[in-house]
Amino acid sequence: MVKTFKIEPSTARIVDKSTLLKVLNYIDSGVVRTPSLVVNGERVSRNFNLLGSRIRNSRVFYAVKANPSVEVLRLIEGLGGGFEISSDGELRVLAQLGINPDRIISSNPVKTIAFIKQAADYGIRCYSFDSRPEIDKLARYCFGCSVYVRLSIPNEGSEWPLSKKFGVEIDEALQLLLEAKGRGLNPCGITFHVGSQCNNIYNWDIALDKARLLYTRAQEAGIALSLLNIGGGYPVKYTRDVLGIDTIERHIDALIRERFADEIEVFIEPGRVVIGDAGIIVASVTGKADRLDGKWLYIDVGVFNGLMESVGGIRYTYVVETTPDTGPLKDWILAGPSCDSFDVIDRNVSLAEPQVGDLLLILSAGAYTTSYASEFNGCTIPDTVIV
Ligand SMILES: Cc1ncc(COP(=O)(O)O)c(C=O)c1O
């Protein structure tokens, strides 16, 4: 039976029409199993091709952690993209696909020795760092490799801040670059991350101001840096409009031109924006209950098997299946399939009342969903399907 969904105008603004149509056609084909992550490959390609197009002398490295499914990696490999990885597991997948090491970098500032050894064997020569023990490891297991130091910068306005775990201030960064040189590494540049889902364009201003200071001080100390790795952070639409790739990149490009030599090479490591809005999770309603605190709606994907970011504050847009008898909107507490009370995805979700067995779509769910997912409690991780 053909499924119907009522797309409100506010919802239509969140997702592009072709992604929605492709997913609805896929559902109509009758082969969909839930939960699945259905990805519009053309949208991934469009996003990827736009990236870097406004920043001179730039190369794009897809942050594999956003969605490491082989189908997605193949797509990006076919577009000639580079890859940013953090672990031996991510390296293994790229190695299986035969990706050339020149197309791979690692910007995890603290890597395991096992990973460094394997990456060095594979031929990867570009790494980030922000501590002395990391210099020790890289000097020992990947002598002569190129390294870029991770600066700490404010992450205000980013829905997924990343600044607490990594990054050093300018004085320490300079010391580390000098020490790296003294240990036989090639200190080539600076990196930072404005925070994921960053909708505050001024974070890039602050970051590039700091990077410029460090760049000048390094030059004065006899180190000529040639690389600026601006990390990721570009946002996607979850429930509201966000800065577009074009706006962000024109701004960044102008900032870089004002502050750095023309020859500086720029690396970009986007994850979320490549795949986020290209994917829709198709889930099923598994149960409903009226409880003291409200109306609960249970679905077959939750915090543990795909929607982990909802715990950190990402709010998705949902669409439920409708019938001619569908009633008015109601407020729901939306919960996942595990028998665990942590598995609550969102509260105050306004949806028409579905029936058990109906489908529920979760928009902009391509990034940081399946890559975070576990099979806790035996719950199924959504399969990724490219359409
Ligand atoms: C070092 C590094 N680069 C790139 C990314 C990708 O960031 P985003 O998905 O926000 O574009 C991350 C995300 O955690 C990261 O840690």
mmCIF file of C-alpha atoms and ligand atoms in Angstrom:
data_model
loop_
_atom_site.group_PDB
_atom_site.id
_atom_site.type_symbol
_atom_site.label_atom_id
_atom_site.label_comp_id
_atom_site.label_asym_id
_atom_site.label_seq_id
_atom_site.Cartn_x
_atom_site.Cartn_y
_atom_site.Cartn_z
ATOM 1 C CA MET A 1 0.000 0.000 0.000
ATOM 2 C CA VAL A 2 1.293 3.474 -0.881
ATOM 3 C CA LYS A 3 2.262 5.459 2.189
ATOM 4 C CA THR A 4 1.322 9.110 2.551
ATOM 5 C CA PHE A 5 3.078 11.835 4.509
ATOM 6 C CA LYS A 6 1.913 15.383 5.087
ATOM 7 C CA ILE A 7 4.823 17.749 4.622
ATOM 8 C CA GLU A 8 4.190 21.036 6.442
ATOM 9 C CA PRO A 9 5.768 24.186 4.883
ATOM 10 C CA SER A 10 8.084 24.495 7.899
ATOM 11 C CA THR A 11 9.277 20.953 7.230
ATOM 12 C CA ALA A 12 9.701 21.522 3.512
ATOM 13 C CA ARG A 13 12.239 24.254 4.333
ATOM 14 C CA ILE A 14 14.455 21.790 6.170
ATOM 15 C CA VAL A 15 15.029 19.250 3.459
ATOM 16 C CA ASP A 16 15.610 19.645 -0.249
ATOM 17 C CA LYS A 17 12.808 18.411 -2.438
ATOM 18 C CA SER A 18 14.848 15.904 -4.409
ATOM 19 C CA THR A 19 16.102 14.151 -1.260
ATOM 20 C CA LEU A 20 12.583 13.876 0.078
ATOM 21 C CA LEU A 21 11.186 12.640 -3.245
ATOM 22 C CA LYS A 22 13.915 10.046 -3.606
ATOM 23 C CA VAL A 23 13.273 8.721 -0.121
ATOM 24 C CA LEU A 24 9.496 8.649 -0.683
ATOM 25 C CA ASN A 25 9.999 6.785 -3.987
ATOM 26 C CA TYR A 26 12.245 4.329 -2.216
ATOM 27 C CA ILE A 27 9.546 3.761 0.400
ATOM 28 C CA ASP A 28 6.944 3.306 -2.355
ATOM 29 C CA SER A 29 9.126 0.672 -3.983
ATOM 30 C CA GLY A 30 8.199 -1.487 -0.990
ATOM 31 C CA VAL A 31 11.704 -2.711 -0.179
ATOM 32 C CA VAL A 32 12.374 -0.443 2.778
ATOM 33 C CA ARG A 33 13.218 -2.110 6.076
ATOM 34 C CA THR A 34 13.276 -0.073 9.243
ATOM 35 C CA PRO A 35 15.317 1.413 10.646
ATOM 36 C CA SER A 36 17.232 2.494 7.526
ATOM 37 C CA LEU A 37 19.283 5.535 6.668
ATOM 38 C CA VAL A 38 18.367 6.444 3.114
ATOM 39 C CA VAL A 39 20.940 8.753 1.514
ATOM 40 C CA ASN A 40 20.506 10.836 -1.622
ATOM 41 C CA GLY A 41 23.842 10.257 -3.347
ATOM 42 C CA GLU A 42 23.349 13.230 -5.667
ATOM 43 C CA ARG A 43 22.956 15.517 -2.680
ATOM 44 C CA VAL A 44 26.202 14.200 -1.166
ATOM 45 C CA SER A 45 27.956 14.900 -4.459
ATOM 46 C CA ARG A 46 26.470 18.370 -4.701
ATOM 47 C CA ASN A 47 27.479 19.214 -1.133
ATOM 48 C CA PHE A 48 30.958 17.831 -1.625
ATOM 49 C CA ASN A 49 31.532 19.620 -4.920
ATOM 50 C CA LEU A 50 30.488 22.954 -3.415
ATOM 51 C CA LEU A 51 32.949 22.604 -0.566
ATOM 52 C CA GLY A 52 36.185 24.475 -1.050
ATOM 53 C CA SER A 53 34.928 26.072 -4.244
ATOM 54 C CA ARG A 54 35.074 29.562 -2.701
ATOM 55 C CA ILE A 55 38.373 29.151 -0.860
ATOM 56 C CA ARG A 56 41.458 29.649 -2.965
ATOM 57 C CA ASN A 57 44.203 27.049 -2.887
ATOM 58 C CA SER A 58 42.093 24.639 -0.844
ATOM 59 C CA ARG A 59 41.719 20.864 -0.628
ATOM 60 C CA VAL A 60 38.775 19.077 0.974
ATOM 61 C CA PHE A 61 39.215 16.068 3.255
ATOM 62 C CA TYR A 62 35.936 14.404 4.238
ATOM 63 C CA ALA A 63 35.861 13.733 8.000
ATOM 64 C CA VAL A 64 35.149 10.010 7.851
ATOM 65 C CA LYS A 65 33.695 9.935 11.356
ATOM 66 C CA ALA A 66 30.544 11.698 10.121
ATOM 67 C CA ASN A 67 29.466 8.627 8.172
ATOM 68 C CA PRO A 68 32.003 5.909 7.363
ATOM 69 C CA SER A 69 29.699 3.667 5.343
ATOM 70 C CA VAL A 70 31.517 2.153 2.401
ATOM 71 C CA GLU A 71 28.926 3.434 -0.083
ATOM 72 C CA VAL A 72 29.457 7.003 1.082
ATOM 73 C CA LEU A 73 33.252 6.661 1.033
ATOM 74 C CA ARG A 74 33.142 5.264 -2.511
ATOM 75 C CA LEU A 75 31.044 8.203 -3.619
ATOM 76 C CA ILE A 76 33.557 10.690 -2.210
ATOM 77 C CA GLU A 77 36.483 8.754 -3.600
ATOM 78 C CA GLY A 78 34.827 8.961 -7.032
ATOM 79 C CA LEU A 79 34.590 12.740 -6.651
ATOM 80 C CA GLY A 80 38.334 12.914 -6.098
ATOM 81 C CA GLY A 81 38.012 13.914 -2.440
ATOM 82 C CA GLY A 82 40.463 13.487 0.376
ATOM 83 C CA PHE A 83 39.737 11.875 3.740
ATOM 84 C CA GLU A 84 40.413 12.840 7.347
ATOM 85 C CA ILE A 85 40.667 9.905 9.748
ATOM 86 C CA SER A 86 41.292 9.377 13.457
ATOM 87 C CA SER A 87 41.865 5.703 14.039
ATOM 88 C CA ASP A 88 43.139 2.394 12.711
ATOM 89 C CA GLY A 89 39.530 1.327 12.143
ATOM 90 C CA GLU A 90 38.904 4.234 9.786
ATOM 91 C CA LEU A 91 42.229 3.584 8.055
ATOM 92 C CA ARG A 92 41.290 -0.071 7.534
ATOM 93 C CA VAL A 93 38.129 0.870 5.630
ATOM 94 C CA LEU A 94 39.996 3.314 3.394
ATOM 95 C CA ALA A 95 42.769 0.779 2.811
ATOM 96 C CA GLN A 96 40.184 -1.796 1.750
ATOM 97 C CA LEU A 97 38.946 0.703 -0.810
ATOM 98 C CA GLY A 98 42.534 1.232 -1.997
ATOM 99 C CA ILE A 99 42.569 4.967 -1.274
ATOM 100 C CA ASN A 100 45.949 6.518 -2.028
ATOM 101 C CA PRO A 101 47.746 7.709 1.159
ATOM 102 C CA ASP A 102 48.304 11.146 -0.424
ATOM 103 C CA ARG A 103 44.576 11.631 -0.064
ATOM 104 C CA ILE A 104 44.492 10.895 3.672
ATOM 105 C CA ILE A 105 45.362 13.034 6.699
ATOM 106 C CA SER A 106 44.746 12.578 10.410
ATOM 107 C CA SER A 107 43.707 15.506 12.569
ATOM 108 C CA ASN A 108 43.125 13.597 15.767
ATOM 109 C CA PRO A 109 45.599 15.387 18.076
ATOM 110 C CA VAL A 110 46.032 12.309 20.290
ATOM 111 C CA LYS A 111 46.448 9.102 18.320
ATOM 112 C CA THR A 112 47.147 5.571 19.461
ATOM 113 C CA ILE A 113 50.597 4.189 18.754
ATOM 114 C CA ALA A 114 49.022 1.320 16.843
ATOM 115 C CA PHE A 115 47.269 3.778 14.559
ATOM 116 C CA ILE A 116 50.382 5.908 13.985
ATOM 117 C CA LYS A 117 52.394 2.813 13.069
ATOM 118 C CA GLN A 118 49.775 1.572 10.628
ATOM 119 C CA ALA A 119 49.238 5.025 9.135
ATOM 120 C CA ALA A 120 52.996 5.498 8.691
ATOM 121 C CA ASP A 121 53.282 2.053 7.049
ATOM 122 C CA TYR A 122 50.442 2.954 4.745
ATOM 123 C CA GLY A 123 52.262 6.151 3.726
ATOM 124 C CA ILE A 124 50.212 8.842 5.464
ATOM 125 C CA ARG A 125 52.432 11.857 6.125
ATOM 126 C CA CYS A 126 50.194 14.584 7.580
ATOM 127 C CA TYR A 127 49.099 14.715 11.235
ATOM 128 C CA SER A 128 47.861 17.148 13.853
ATOM 129 C CA PHE A 129 49.243 17.352 17.387
ATOM 130 C CA ASP A 130 48.912 19.515 20.484
ATOM 131 C CA SER A 131 51.148 17.926 23.134
ATOM 132 C CA ARG A 132 54.715 16.747 23.775
ATOM 133 C CA PRO A 133 53.871 13.040 24.106
ATOM 134 C CA GLU A 134 52.380 13.226 20.612
ATOM 135 C CA ILE A 135 55.666 14.676 19.290
ATOM 136 C CA ASP A 136 57.451 11.724 20.939
ATOM 137 C CA LYS A 137 55.151 9.213 19.266
ATOM 138 C CA LEU A 138 55.280 10.840 15.828
ATOM 139 C CA ALA A 139 59.071 11.327 15.951
ATOM 140 C CA ARG A 140 59.495 7.683 16.849
ATOM 141 C CA TYR A 141 57.004 6.028 14.526
ATOM 142 C CA CYS A 142 56.690 8.482 11.631
ATOM 143 C CA PHE A 143 59.994 10.365 11.528
ATOM 144 C CA GLY A 144 60.028 13.335 9.181
ATOM 145 C CA CYS A 145 56.260 13.545 8.795
ATOM 146 C CA SER A 146 54.455 16.871 8.435
ATOM 147 C CA VAL A 147 52.637 18.123 11.504
ATOM 148 C CA TYR A 148 50.177 20.954 12.178
ATOM 149 C CA VAL A 149 49.474 22.207 15.660
ATOM 150 C CA ARG A 150 45.921 22.426 17.015
ATOM 151 C CA LEU A 151 45.013 25.845 18.412
ATOM 152 C CA SER A 152 42.345 26.279 21.020
ATOM 153 C CA ILE A 153 39.596 28.664 19.902
ATOM 154 C CA PRO A 154 36.152 29.622 21.229
ATOM 155 C CA ASN A 155 33.278 27.407 20.106
ATOM 156 C CA GLU A 156 30.411 29.756 21.080
ATOM 157 C CA GLY A 157 27.438 29.379 18.792
ATOM 158 C CA SER A 158 28.379 25.854 17.799
ATOM 159 C CA GLU A 159 25.791 23.317 18.807
ATOM 160 C CA TRP A 160 28.464 20.668 19.223
ATOM 161 C CA PRO A 161 31.505 22.330 20.895
ATOM 162 C CA LEU A 162 34.867 20.603 20.440
ATOM 163 C CA SER A 163 37.271 23.064 22.055
ATOM 164 C CA LYS A 164 37.563 21.592 25.533
ATOM 165 C CA LYS A 165 39.220 18.323 24.646
ATOM 166 C CA PHE A 166 41.912 19.608 22.275
ATOM 167 C CA GLY A 167 43.952 22.664 21.435
ATOM 168 C CA VAL A 168 46.612 24.876 22.989
ATOM 169 C CA GLU A 169 47.122 28.628 23.280
ATOM 170 C CA ILE A 170 49.528 30.537 21.025
ATOM 171 C CA ASP A 171 52.607 30.486 23.304
ATOM 172 C CA GLU A 172 52.419 26.755 23.840
ATOM 173 C CA ALA A 173 51.630 26.127 20.174
ATOM 174 C CA LEU A 174 54.818 27.964 19.196
ATOM 175 C CA GLN A 175 56.893 25.940 21.662
ATOM 176 C CA LEU A 176 55.409 22.727 20.306
ATOM 177 C CA LEU A 177 56.187 23.687 16.708
ATOM 178 C CA LEU A 178 59.785 24.414 17.683
ATOM 179 C CA GLU A 179 60.102 21.154 19.575
ATOM 180 C CA ALA A 180 58.588 19.220 16.694
ATOM 181 C CA LYS A 181 61.235 20.717 14.395
ATOM 182 C CA GLY A 182 63.979 19.839 16.872
ATOM 183 C CA ARG A 183 62.765 16.245 16.886
ATOM 184 C CA GLY A 184 62.996 15.794 13.138
ATOM 185 C CA LEU A 185 59.367 16.434 12.236
ATOM 186 C CA ASN A 186 58.256 18.947 9.614
ATOM 187 C CA PRO A 187 56.118 21.575 11.381
ATOM 188 C CA CYS A 188 54.061 22.830 8.433
ATOM 189 C CA GLY A 189 50.935 24.448 9.745
ATOM 190 C CA ILE A 190 48.129 25.310 12.102
ATOM 191 C CA THR A 191 44.714 23.746 12.632
ATOM 192 C CA PHE A 192 41.622 24.519 14.692
ATOM 193 C CA HIS A 193 37.978 23.510 14.861
ATOM 194 C CA VAL A 194 35.234 26.105 15.333
ATOM 195 C CA GLY A 195 32.916 23.460 16.806
ATOM 196 C CA SER A 196 30.529 21.245 14.914
ATOM 197 C CA GLN A 197 27.208 22.646 13.668
ATOM 198 C CA CYS A 198 28.709 26.153 13.913
ATOM 199 C CA ASN A 199 26.218 28.840 13.017
ATOM 200 C CA ASN A 200 28.305 31.727 14.321
ATOM 201 C CA ILE A 201 30.378 33.082 11.461
ATOM 202 C CA TYR A 202 32.560 35.123 13.847
ATOM 203 C CA ASN A 203 34.104 31.937 15.235
ATOM 204 C CA TRP A 204 36.119 31.795 12.019
ATOM 205 C CA ASP A 205 37.233 35.415 12.501
ATOM 206 C CA ILE A 206 38.551 34.695 15.992
ATOM 207 C CA ALA A 207 40.170 31.465 14.874
ATOM 208 C CA LEU A 208 41.918 33.065 11.912
ATOM 209 C CA ASP A 209 43.076 36.027 14.013
ATOM 210 C CA LYS A 210 44.690 33.622 16.443
ATOM 211 C CA ALA A 211 46.148 31.530 13.653
ATOM 212 C CA ARG A 212 47.604 34.671 12.083
ATOM 213 C CA LEU A 213 49.343 35.612 15.351
ATOM 214 C CA LEU A 214 50.853 32.179 15.634
ATOM 215 C CA TYR A 215 51.853 32.178 11.960
ATOM 216 C CA THR A 216 53.739 35.469 12.420
ATOM 217 C CA ARG A 217 55.410 34.360 15.635
ATOM 218 C CA ALA A 218 56.481 31.099 14.034
ATOM 219 C CA GLN A 219 57.944 33.039 11.101
ATOM 220 C CA GLU A 220 59.912 35.234 13.525
ATOM 221 C CA ALA A 221 61.189 32.092 15.223
ATOM 222 C CA GLY A 222 62.437 30.676 11.929
ATOM 223 C CA ILE A 223 59.541 28.375 11.031
ATOM 224 C CA ALA A 224 57.826 29.142 7.733
ATOM 225 C CA LEU A 225 54.354 27.627 7.922
ATOM 226 C CA SER A 226 52.603 26.818 4.670
ATOM 227 C CA LEU A 227 49.339 25.126 5.712
ATOM 228 C CA LEU A 228 46.161 26.283 7.349
ATOM 229 C CA ASN A 229 43.804 23.445 8.220
ATOM 230 C CA ILE A 230 40.483 25.059 9.122
ATOM 231 C CA GLY A 231 38.788 21.849 10.303
ATOM 232 C CA GLY A 232 35.053 21.369 9.787
ATOM 233 C CA GLY A 233 32.059 22.860 11.548
ATOM 234 C CA TYR A 234 29.803 23.938 8.665
ATOM 235 C CA PRO A 235 26.206 23.484 9.839
ATOM 236 C CA VAL A 236 23.180 21.701 8.339
ATOM 237 C CA LYS A 237 19.492 22.489 8.692
ATOM 238 C CA TYR A 238 17.894 20.413 11.440
ATOM 239 C CA THR A 239 14.991 22.554 12.587
ATOM 240 C CA ARG A 240 15.958 26.006 11.307
ATOM 241 C CA ASP A 241 17.910 27.842 8.630
ATOM 242 C CA VAL A 242 21.683 27.949 8.937
ATOM 243 C CA LEU A 243 24.616 29.638 7.219
ATOM 244 C CA GLY A 244 25.178 28.180 3.754
ATOM 245 C CA ILE A 245 28.461 26.788 2.416
ATOM 246 C CA ASP A 246 28.816 29.697 0.002
ATOM 247 C CA THR A 247 28.348 32.380 2.680
ATOM 248 C CA ILE A 248 30.772 30.722 5.072
ATOM 249 C CA GLU A 249 33.435 30.154 2.461
ATOM 250 C CA ARG A 250 33.347 33.644 0.945
ATOM 251 C CA HIS A 251 33.794 34.976 4.459
ATOM 252 C CA ILE A 252 36.652 32.595 5.277
ATOM 253 C CA ASP A 253 38.380 33.248 1.984
ATOM 254 C CA ALA A 254 38.337 37.022 2.571
ATOM 255 C CA LEU A 255 39.707 36.525 6.086
ATOM 256 C CA ILE A 256 42.509 34.290 4.860
ATOM 257 C CA ARG A 257 43.483 36.652 2.061
ATOM 258 C CA GLU A 258 43.725 39.526 4.552
ATOM 259 C CA ARG A 259 45.894 37.607 6.982
ATOM 260 C CA PHE A 260 48.128 35.112 5.175
ATOM 261 C CA ALA A 261 50.543 34.869 2.273
ATOM 262 C CA ASP A 262 48.966 34.116 -1.110
ATOM 263 C CA GLU A 263 50.691 30.738 -1.344
ATOM 264 C CA ILE A 264 49.225 29.380 1.874
ATOM 265 C CA GLU A 265 47.536 26.051 1.322
ATOM 266 C CA VAL A 266 44.152 25.534 2.982
ATOM 267 C CA PHE A 267 42.768 22.185 4.107
ATOM 268 C CA ILE A 268 39.072 21.850 4.971
ATOM 269 C CA GLU A 269 37.754 18.840 6.882
ATOM 270 C CA PRO A 270 33.963 18.924 6.703
ATOM 271 C CA GLY A 271 31.918 16.000 7.925
ATOM 272 C CA ARG A 272 28.409 16.980 8.923
ATOM 273 C CA VAL A 273 27.705 19.273 5.975
ATOM 274 C CA VAL A 274 28.754 16.666 3.402
ATOM 275 C CA ILE A 275 26.219 14.055 4.364
ATOM 276 C CA GLY A 276 23.896 15.469 7.072
ATOM 277 C CA ASP A 277 21.078 16.846 4.941
ATOM 278 C CA ALA A 278 21.426 14.097 2.340
ATOM 279 C CA GLY A 279 20.163 11.384 4.684
ATOM 280 C CA ILE A 280 16.736 10.581 6.106
ATOM 281 C CA ILE A 281 16.215 7.847 8.663
ATOM 282 C CA VAL A 282 13.117 5.788 7.986
ATOM 283 C CA ALA A 283 11.873 4.355 11.280
ATOM 284 C CA SER A 284 8.732 2.550 12.434
ATOM 285 C CA VAL A 285 6.454 3.405 15.310
ATOM 286 C CA THR A 286 6.663 0.512 17.760
ATOM 287 C CA GLY A 287 4.408 1.704 20.564
ATOM 288 C CA LYS A 288 2.457 4.492 22.259
ATOM 289 C CA ALA A 289 1.530 5.168 25.862
ATOM 290 C CA ASP A 290 -0.219 7.823 27.954
ATOM 291 C CA ARG A 291 1.832 8.331 31.095
ATOM 292 C CA LEU A 292 1.761 10.840 33.936
ATOM 293 C CA ASP A 293 4.284 13.128 32.239
ATOM 294 C CA GLY A 294 2.722 13.027 28.774
ATOM 295 C CA LYS A 295 2.118 11.023 25.639
ATOM 296 C CA TRP A 296 4.999 8.723 24.701
ATOM 297 C CA LEU A 297 5.780 7.576 21.189
ATOM 298 C CA TYR A 298 8.240 4.701 20.740
ATOM 299 C CA ILE A 299 10.167 4.090 17.515
ATOM 300 C CA ASP A 300 12.723 1.519 16.371
ATOM 301 C CA VAL A 301 15.680 3.914 16.337
ATOM 302 C CA GLY A 302 16.840 5.747 19.422
ATOM 303 C CA VAL A 303 19.707 7.242 21.335
ATOM 304 C CA PHE A 304 21.822 4.094 21.257
ATOM 305 C CA ASN A 305 21.287 2.830 17.720
ATOM 306 C CA GLY A 306 21.541 6.093 15.762
ATOM 307 C CA LEU A 307 20.298 9.244 17.461
ATOM 308 C CA MET A 308 23.059 9.766 20.017
ATOM 309 C CA GLU A 309 23.420 13.447 19.129
ATOM 310 C CA SER A 310 19.911 14.129 20.374
ATOM 311 C CA VAL A 311 21.313 13.704 23.890
ATOM 312 C CA GLY A 312 23.871 16.451 23.174
ATOM 313 C CA GLY A 313 21.253 18.902 21.975
ATOM 314 C CA ILE A 314 20.729 18.218 18.276
ATOM 315 C CA ARG A 315 16.979 18.380 17.570
ATOM 316 C CA TYR A 316 15.713 16.692 14.433
ATOM 317 C CA THR A 317 12.623 17.335 12.329
ATOM 318 C CA TYR A 318 10.193 14.406 12.146
ATOM 319 C CA VAL A 319 7.471 13.507 9.664
ATOM 320 C CA VAL A 320 4.875 10.804 10.352
ATOM 321 C CA GLU A 321 2.784 8.772 7.993
ATOM 322 C CA THR A 322 -0.761 10.065 7.660
ATOM 323 C CA THR A 323 -4.139 8.680 6.579
ATOM 324 C CA PRO A 324 -7.406 10.485 5.751
ATOM 325 C CA ASP A 325 -8.372 9.920 9.425
ATOM 326 C CA THR A 326 -5.246 11.473 10.880
ATOM 327 C CA GLY A 327 -6.218 13.893 13.654
ATOM 328 C CA PRO A 328 -4.685 17.122 14.971
ATOM 329 C CA LEU A 329 -1.114 17.656 16.113
ATOM 330 C CA LYS A 330 -0.260 16.422 19.612
ATOM 331 C CA ASP A 331 2.793 16.779 21.811
ATOM 332 C CA TRP A 332 4.932 13.654 22.186
ATOM 333 C CA ILE A 333 7.865 12.410 24.159
ATOM 334 C CA LEU A 334 9.814 10.479 21.546
ATOM 335 C CA ALA A 335 11.736 7.414 22.714
ATOM 336 C CA GLY A 336 13.883 4.678 21.185
ATOM 337 C CA PRO A 337 13.557 0.904 21.170
ATOM 338 C CA SER A 338 15.845 -0.169 24.025
ATOM 339 C CA CYS A 339 14.590 -1.120 27.465
ATOM 340 C CA ASP A 340 16.552 1.735 29.037
ATOM 341 C CA SER A 341 15.235 5.035 30.344
ATOM 342 C CA PHE A 342 18.197 6.993 28.894
ATOM 343 C CA ASP A 343 16.821 6.190 25.461
ATOM 344 C CA VAL A 344 14.660 9.321 25.150
ATOM 345 C CA ILE A 345 15.238 11.190 21.886
ATOM 346 C CA ASP A 346 13.233 14.370 22.335
ATOM 347 C CA ARG A 347 10.354 15.996 24.234
ATOM 348 C CA ASN A 348 7.599 18.333 23.051
ATOM 349 C CA VAL A 349 7.637 16.864 19.563
ATOM 350 C CA SER A 350 4.528 18.044 17.764
ATOM 351 C CA LEU A 351 3.154 15.323 15.487
ATOM 352 C CA ALA A 352 -0.173 13.986 14.268
ATOM 353 C CA GLU A 353 -0.933 10.722 16.045
ATOM 354 C CA PRO A 354 0.441 7.745 14.119
ATOM 355 C CA GLN A 355 -0.567 4.101 14.470
ATOM 356 C CA VAL A 356 1.798 1.400 15.659
ATOM 357 C CA GLY A 357 3.574 0.131 12.537
ATOM 358 C CA ASP A 358 3.417 3.482 10.725
ATOM 359 C CA LEU A 359 6.572 4.978 9.331
ATOM 360 C CA LEU A 360 8.306 8.022 10.811
ATOM 361 C CA LEU A 361 10.954 9.985 8.901
ATOM 362 C CA ILE A 362 13.838 11.731 10.643
ATOM 363 C CA LEU A 363 15.239 14.483 8.431
ATOM 364 C CA SER A 364 18.875 15.596 8.115
ATOM 365 C CA ALA A 365 20.042 12.411 9.784
ATOM 366 C CA GLY A 366 22.952 11.481 7.510
ATOM 367 C CA ALA A 367 25.794 12.551 9.813
ATOM 368 C CA TYR A 368 26.842 11.329 13.240
ATOM 369 C CA THR A 369 23.970 8.849 13.430
ATOM 370 C CA THR A 370 24.965 5.392 12.211
ATOM 371 C CA SER A 371 28.616 6.187 12.994
ATOM 372 C CA TYR A 372 27.749 6.587 16.670
ATOM 373 C CA ALA A 373 25.333 3.680 16.791
ATOM 374 C CA SER A 374 25.713 0.573 18.916
ATOM 375 C CA GLU A 375 23.695 -2.614 19.053
ATOM 376 C CA PHE A 376 22.975 -2.063 22.728
ATOM 377 C CA ASN A 377 20.120 -4.252 23.876
ATOM 378 C CA GLY A 378 20.183 -6.064 20.548
ATOM 379 C CA CYS A 379 18.655 -3.127 18.690
ATOM 380 C CA THR A 380 19.378 -2.903 14.963
ATOM 381 C CA ILE A 381 21.715 -0.223 13.596
ATOM 382 C CA PRO A 382 20.084 1.380 10.534
ATOM 383 C CA ASP A 383 21.431 0.094 7.214
ATOM 384 C CA THR A 384 22.701 2.821 4.908
ATOM 385 C CA VAL A 385 21.076 2.750 1.489
ATOM 386 C CA ILE A 386 22.124 5.147 -1.283
ATOM 387 C CA VAL A 387 19.353 6.193 -3.642
HETATM 388 C C1 LIG B 1 39.568 17.124 13.709
HETATM 389 C C2 LIG B 1 38.208 17.180 13.120
HETATM 390 N N1 LIG B 1 38.076 17.535 11.837
HETATM 391 C C3 LIG B 1 36.877 17.583 11.253
HETATM 392 C C4 LIG B 1 35.728 17.264 11.948
HETATM 393 C C5 LIG B 1 34.418 17.335 11.240
HETATM 394 O O1 LIG B 1 33.623 18.352 11.761
HETATM 395 P P1 LIG B 1 32.192 18.663 11.202
HETATM 396 O O2 LIG B 1 31.460 17.383 11.116
HETATM 397 O O3 LIG B 1 31.611 19.611 12.171
HETATM 398 O O4 LIG B 1 32.358 19.285 9.865
HETATM 399 C C6 LIG B 1 35.810 16.915 13.298
HETATM 400 C C7 LIG B 1 34.621 16.585 14.053
HETATM 401 O O5 LIG B 1 34.613 16.167 15.180
HETATM 402 C C8 LIG B 1 37.102 16.855 13.904
HETATM 403 O O6 LIG B 1 37.253 16.500 15.172
#
